[in-house]
Each structure stands twice: as C-alpha cells, then as structure tokens.
C-alpha positions as semicolon CSV with decimal commas, in nm:
position;residue;x (nm);y (nm);z (nm)
1;M;-6,633;-7,287;-0,058
2;E;-6,495;-7,064;0,217
3;D;-6,154;-7,057;0,044
4;Q;-6,320;-6,894;-0,259
5;L;-6,475;-6,608;-0,066
6;T;-6,358;-6,249;-0,108
7;E;-6,219;-6,061;0,193
8;L;-6,556;-5,887;0,229
9;D;-6,742;-6,218;0,211
10;K;-6,516;-6,361;0,481
11;L;-6,608;-6,073;0,710
12;Y;-6,976;-6,160;0,680
13;F;-6,948;-6,539;0,636
14;P;-7,159;-6,746;0,691
15;H;-7,455;-6,559;0,547
16;K;-7,720;-6,712;0,770
17;W;-7,969;-6,441;0,669
18;Q;-7,992;-6,635;0,338
19;K;-8,248;-6,844;0,520
20;R;-8,484;-6,559;0,434
21;F;-8,342;-6,402;0,116
22;P;-8,047;-6,454;-0,121
23;F;-7,743;-6,247;-0,022
24;D;-7,786;-5,999;-0,309
25;Q;-8,151;-5,941;-0,211
26;V;-8,135;-5,916;0,167
27;L;-8,037;-5,548;0,184
28;E;-8,311;-5,454;-0,065
29;E;-8,572;-5,636;0,144
30;H;-8,432;-5,478;0,462
31;I;-8,484;-5,129;0,314
32;K;-8,835;-5,218;0,193
33;F;-8,923;-5,319;0,548
34;F;-8,793;-4,989;0,688
35;N;-8,987;-4,783;0,434
36;K;-9,315;-4,971;0,472
37;E;-9,323;-4,983;0,852
38;T;-9,206;-4,623;0,896
39;E;-9,456;-4,479;0,649
40;K;-9,740;-4,669;0,818
41;L;-9,638;-4,536;1,159
42;K;-9,595;-4,174;1,051
43;K;-9,958;-4,174;0,939
44;S;-10,083;-4,284;1,278
45;I;-9,889;-4,079;1,535
46;R;-9,771;-3,718;1,569
47;C;-9,423;-3,650;1,431
48;E;-9,179;-3,364;1,390
49;L;-8,987;-3,448;1,073
50;N;-8,655;-3,322;0,938
51;V;-8,563;-3,104;1,235
52;P;-8,229;-2,943;1,136
53;Y;-7,924;-2,974;1,358
54;G;-7,683;-2,835;1,097
55;L;-7,673;-2,681;0,750
56;L;-7,622;-2,985;0,527
57;P;-7,924;-3,159;0,366
58;R;-7,888;-3,479;0,571
59;E;-7,814;-3,300;0,900
60;K;-8,165;-3,356;1,028
61;Y;-8,346;-3,576;1,274
62;D;-8,703;-3,702;1,301
63;I;-8,892;-3,696;1,631
64;I;-9,163;-3,959;1,647
65;G;-9,401;-4,003;1,941
66;I;-9,440;-3,838;2,279
67;D;-9,271;-3,776;2,615
68;L;-8,930;-3,933;2,677
69;P;-8,681;-3,952;2,387
70;D;-8,484;-4,247;2,264
71;V;-8,211;-4,153;2,015
72;H;-8,132;-4,394;1,731
73;V;-7,828;-4,376;1,501
74;H;-7,903;-4,606;1,210
75;G;-7,664;-4,843;1,033
76;G;-7,602;-4,878;0,659
77;Y;-7,242;-4,975;0,576
78;W;-7,153;-4,602;0,602
79;Q;-7,257;-4,577;0,233
80;V;-7,612;-4,710;0,179
81;K;-7,810;-4,387;0,141
82;E;-8,139;-4,575;0,121
83;I;-8,107;-4,636;0,494
84;S;-8,147;-4,301;0,666
85;H;-8,319;-4,119;0,952
86;S;-8,631;-4,089;0,735
87;N;-8,706;-4,463;0,743
88;Q;-8,604;-4,546;1,099
89;G;-8,938;-4,438;1,241
90;F;-9,061;-4,797;1,246
91;L;-8,873;-4,837;1,577
92;A;-9,130;-4,609;1,742
93;S;-9,417;-4,858;1,699
94;V;-9,352;-5,018;2,040
95;L;-9,188;-4,712;2,197
96;H;-9,492;-4,493;2,137
97;K;-9,718;-4,740;2,319
98;N;-9,488;-4,703;2,617
99;A;-9,479;-4,319;2,610
100;I;-9,127;-4,308;2,464
101;K;-9,022;-4,067;2,190
102;L;-8,786;-4,169;1,910
103;A;-8,532;-3,925;1,766
104;A;-8,374;-4,078;1,453
105;V;-8,051;-3,904;1,350
106;G;-7,949;-3,842;0,989
107;Y;-7,592;-3,780;0,876
108;E;-7,381;-3,752;0,563
109;L;-7,224;-4,074;0,439
110;C;-6,894;-4,176;0,284
111;P;-6,753;-4,084;0,039
112;E;-6,919;-3,739;0,070
113;L;-6,760;-3,710;0,414
114;S;-6,479;-3,901;0,575
115;L;-6,564;-4,136;0,857
116;Q;-6,399;-3,897;1,103
117;E;-6,625;-3,614;0,980
118;I;-6,931;-3,838;1,017
119;M;-6,834;-3,907;1,377
120;L;-6,819;-3,531;1,440
121;E;-7,166;-3,486;1,281
122;I;-7,311;-3,739;1,524
123;E;-7,166;-3,541;1,813
124;V;-7,332;-3,221;1,686
125;A;-7,664;-3,405;1,645
126;I;-7,652;-3,544;1,998
127;R;-7,581;-3,195;2,136
128;R;-7,892;-3,060;1,961
129;I;-8,103;-3,347;2,092
130;L;-7,974;-3,285;2,443
131;D;-8,079;-2,919;2,402
132;Y;-8,423;-3,044;2,296
133;A;-8,437;-3,278;2,597
134;K;-8,346;-2,999;2,840
135;K;-8,597;-2,760;2,685
136;N;-8,874;-3,019;2,709
137;K;-8,774;-3,137;3,059
138;S;-8,725;-3,494;2,942
139;R;-8,648;-3,759;3,199
140;G;-8,353;-3,878;2,997
141;I;-8,223;-4,003;2,665
142;Y;-8,125;-4,355;2,564
143;L;-7,867;-4,384;2,287
144;S;-7,897;-4,677;2,048
145;G;-7,717;-4,776;1,731
146;H;-7,730;-5,074;1,498
147;S;-7,438;-5,193;1,285
148;V;-7,260;-4,876;1,166
149;G;-7,472;-4,684;1,416
150;A;-7,331;-4,894;1,700
151;H;-6,978;-4,798;1,594
152;L;-7,071;-4,428;1,590
153;V;-7,247;-4,436;1,928
154;A;-6,960;-4,628;2,086
155;A;-6,712;-4,366;1,961
156;L;-6,902;-4,097;2,155
157;F;-6,740;-4,236;2,469
158;S;-6,387;-4,161;2,351
159;G;-6,412;-3,799;2,464
160;F;-6,742;-3,646;2,358
161;I;-6,944;-3,757;2,661
162;Q;-6,680;-3,611;2,891
163;T;-6,722;-3,267;2,727
164;L;-7,089;-3,249;2,829
165;S;-7,203;-3,056;3,134
166;S;-7,298;-3,255;3,444
167;E;-7,666;-3,184;3,367
168;E;-7,628;-3,319;3,013
169;Q;-7,436;-3,625;3,127
170;S;-7,710;-3,700;3,379
171;L;-7,965;-3,705;3,094
172;V;-7,784;-3,992;2,918
173;K;-7,931;-4,295;3,094
174;A;-7,831;-4,599;2,888
175;V;-7,666;-4,710;2,564
176;F;-7,763;-4,999;2,335
177;L;-7,504;-5,119;2,082
178;S;-7,640;-5,380;1,841
179;C;-7,438;-5,586;1,591
180;G;-7,158;-5,334;1,562
181;L;-6,808;-5,345;1,420
182;Y;-6,577;-5,193;1,677
183;D;-6,248;-5,274;1,503
184;L;-6,236;-5,133;1,149
185;G;-5,905;-5,298;1,063
186;P;-6,063;-5,589;0,866
187;L;-6,246;-5,341;0,639
188;T;-5,931;-5,193;0,483
189;S;-5,892;-5,493;0,251
190;T;-6,258;-5,505;0,141
191;I;-6,461;-5,335;-0,131
192;I;-6,639;-5,130;0,138
193;N;-6,316;-4,937;0,182
194;E;-6,349;-4,781;-0,166
195;G;-6,592;-4,538;-0,004
196;L;-6,441;-4,526;0,343
197;K;-6,086;-4,468;0,218
198;L;-5,938;-4,599;0,542
199;T;-5,568;-4,656;0,580
200;D;-5,447;-4,914;0,829
201;E;-5,341;-4,625;1,053
202;N;-5,666;-4,429;1,060
203;A;-5,874;-4,751;1,075
204;K;-5,694;-4,817;1,403
205;L;-5,747;-4,461;1,528
206;L;-6,119;-4,465;1,442
207;S;-6,192;-4,804;1,599
208;P;-6,364;-4,788;1,941
209;Q;-6,183;-5,111;2,027
210;N;-5,857;-4,913;2,022
211;M;-5,984;-4,591;2,181
212;E;-5,951;-4,486;2,542
213;L;-6,312;-4,490;2,660
214;S;-6,485;-4,370;2,976
215;S;-6,841;-4,316;3,093
216;P;-7,037;-4,160;3,379
217;E;-7,094;-4,428;3,643
218;H;-7,473;-4,417;3,616
219;V;-7,488;-4,503;3,242
220;S;-7,581;-4,865;3,160
221;V;-7,430;-5,003;2,839
222;Y;-7,566;-5,308;2,658
223;V;-7,362;-5,483;2,390
224;V;-7,614;-5,683;2,188
225;A;-7,511;-5,953;1,939
226;A;-7,715;-6,173;1,705
227;E;-7,653;-6,548;1,726
228;E;-7,687;-6,592;1,348
229;D;-7,464;-6,300;1,257
230;S;-7,122;-6,379;1,111
231;P;-6,836;-6,489;1,339
232;A;-6,659;-6,156;1,270
233;F;-6,943;-5,954;1,421
234;L;-6,986;-6,193;1,713
235;D;-6,615;-6,194;1,794
236;Q;-6,599;-5,814;1,782
237;S;-6,904;-5,776;2,008
238;K;-6,753;-6,009;2,266
239;A;-6,414;-5,836;2,251
240;F;-6,573;-5,491;2,283
241;Y;-6,782;-5,603;2,580
242;E;-6,462;-5,719;2,751
243;K;-6,294;-5,386;2,674
244;L;-6,584;-5,189;2,824
245;K;-6,589;-5,411;3,133
246;N;-6,214;-5,371;3,181
247;S;-6,254;-4,992;3,133
248;G;-6,492;-4,972;3,427
249;F;-6,819;-4,942;3,233
250;K;-7,147;-5,064;3,376
251;V;-7,193;-5,308;3,088
252;E;-7,393;-5,619;2,999
253;Y;-7,353;-5,856;2,702
254;R;-7,665;-6,005;2,549
255;L;-7,675;-6,270;2,272
256;L;-8,005;-6,283;2,081
257;E;-8,081;-6,643;1,984
258;Q;-8,201;-6,733;1,633
259;V;-8,157;-6,373;1,517
260;D;-7,938;-6,243;1,234
261;H;-7,770;-5,910;1,159
262;F;-8,074;-5,765;0,986
263;N;-8,370;-5,882;1,190
264;A;-8,188;-5,789;1,512
265;V;-8,328;-5,442;1,442
266;E;-8,634;-5,537;1,234
267;K;-8,782;-5,741;1,522
268;M;-8,776;-5,438;1,753
269;I;-9,137;-5,374;1,647
270;E;-9,234;-5,688;1,844
271;E;-9,302;-5,609;2,209
272;D;-9,207;-5,959;2,327
273;F;-8,874;-5,958;2,140
274;E;-8,586;-5,998;2,388
275;A;-8,403;-5,682;2,277
276;T;-8,725;-5,477;2,292
277;Q;-8,794;-5,603;2,643
278;L;-8,435;-5,523;2,742
279;F;-8,479;-5,167;2,618
280;L;-8,819;-5,111;2,777
281;G;-8,706;-5,269;3,102
282;E;-8,412;-5,031;3,131
283;I;-8,637;-4,729;3,079
284;R;-8,898;-4,849;3,328
285;N;-8,634;-4,892;3,596
C-alpha cells in the first residue's frame, strides 16, 4: 500500500488519526471542533476581537481572557482559510482559569501572499502584541504555534528576536512548538506546493532547520511532538530539537503519547493533558 501513496501521502503516512475519522473527513471535523469550542468560550468570558495590527482584512488578532498574554499562531497548511485567529479562542478555556490571556494571531495565507510575506506579517503582529504587553504591564508573553504556526514561530528566531529592544526581549518568556515542519524541502514535490509555490532554493532558505538561529538565554523552548503523528513530522521535530540544542538554546523535547497531529492541539482544553500542564507549569515558574 505504501508504494501506491502520493508524495503528499508519504509525508503524512501513516494516517493514525483515521482511528477517529477517515482521512478526507479529519480536517473538517478539526475545524468544527475549533468553531464550536471557540464560540462557546467567547460567550462566557470578556474578549477583544479583531484588533488590527495592519491594514489587510486578516491582519487582526483576538484577545481572550485576562492578565498575562499567551500568543498563539495557528496552523492550517498555509492555505486552509477555515482555520484562523477567529476560531483559536478555544485554547483560552484552561488559560482563563489560570489568569492567562490568549492573543490569537491572524495572517494572510498562500497563495494570496508568499510564505516569505506571511513570515513578515507574523513579525509585525508580534511587535504589536509586544506593544500591547508593555502598555498593559504584562509579566510576559509565551509564543506558541501548532503545525504551520510552529514553523512561523520558529522562524522568528532567525533574526527578528534579535531586533527587539532588551525590554521587549525580556518579555518573551518561553516558546512552544507543536507538530511543526521545520524543513520545507519535502513539500516542493507535493500538491500543497501549488499554493506555496516553493522552489527547492527558497524552500531551503525558508526552513528553520537551515536558518542560523539564536535566542536570549532566558527563553525556554519546548519542541513538542505527537507519538501518533507521521514519521516525517516526528523526524523533523527530533532533528529541529537537536539543531536548537546545538545552537545553544535552552530547549526541551517532549513526546506526547497516544496523541496525533490534530488532537495535539485539540486536547489543550483539558487541564490534565501533558502539554497543557507543561505550558501552565512554565508560566507558574
């Protein structure tokens, strides 16, 4: 069977999330979960929605909850517009109980913008959120990204973080990278690349695995992988962890058992979930 798979299928093989839904249904169910849980939460706690950080329609972020901000850059294959900042609020269900604010960042997607332009949008968004944090005397921000979001957050450490003032750098306390692809090379031969339009050359340039990365010494970085994700994602997470360690980062690798690519983020609404406890524990320290 594996010999008959397309290049895209091979990237994600084996599809262990089929334990829950067929492959062609899993993304639809994932989006339904986001929409349902976020809508329920927005009705129960105070929010500031669609705060602009730029001029484009998707250059907005949602602030959900109180006190100390988390910042979440969502995933979505760089092209799935149904996954956006507007349905990432579900992550605040546990955070709000622990007096943590969620800022969910929106951004344009391929093919409207190139991947390089998307990476620049994330930098602008983080600058605006840092301004918000300084204005509100926040104790710090915690950057997190899932899937595509993990790639975008990781790329911030190729130069952007170093451009921040010492005050701004001190506000960035920890980084959580979940189920990311850090080497985009395998994507150039898949159907995903119809929207990304990556060449082999710029796929290499835009891959955090190939970038020169550095971080302030105080920032803790967690590379989180899901045991039931595909071997491609697991191998990339391990390789990226090694790169960060060899680059002098304060980094920890965490493998979530019996978790797949999708519920690695869905289960964050459960307070006893290992990744949730990891996140809350870092903030409490």
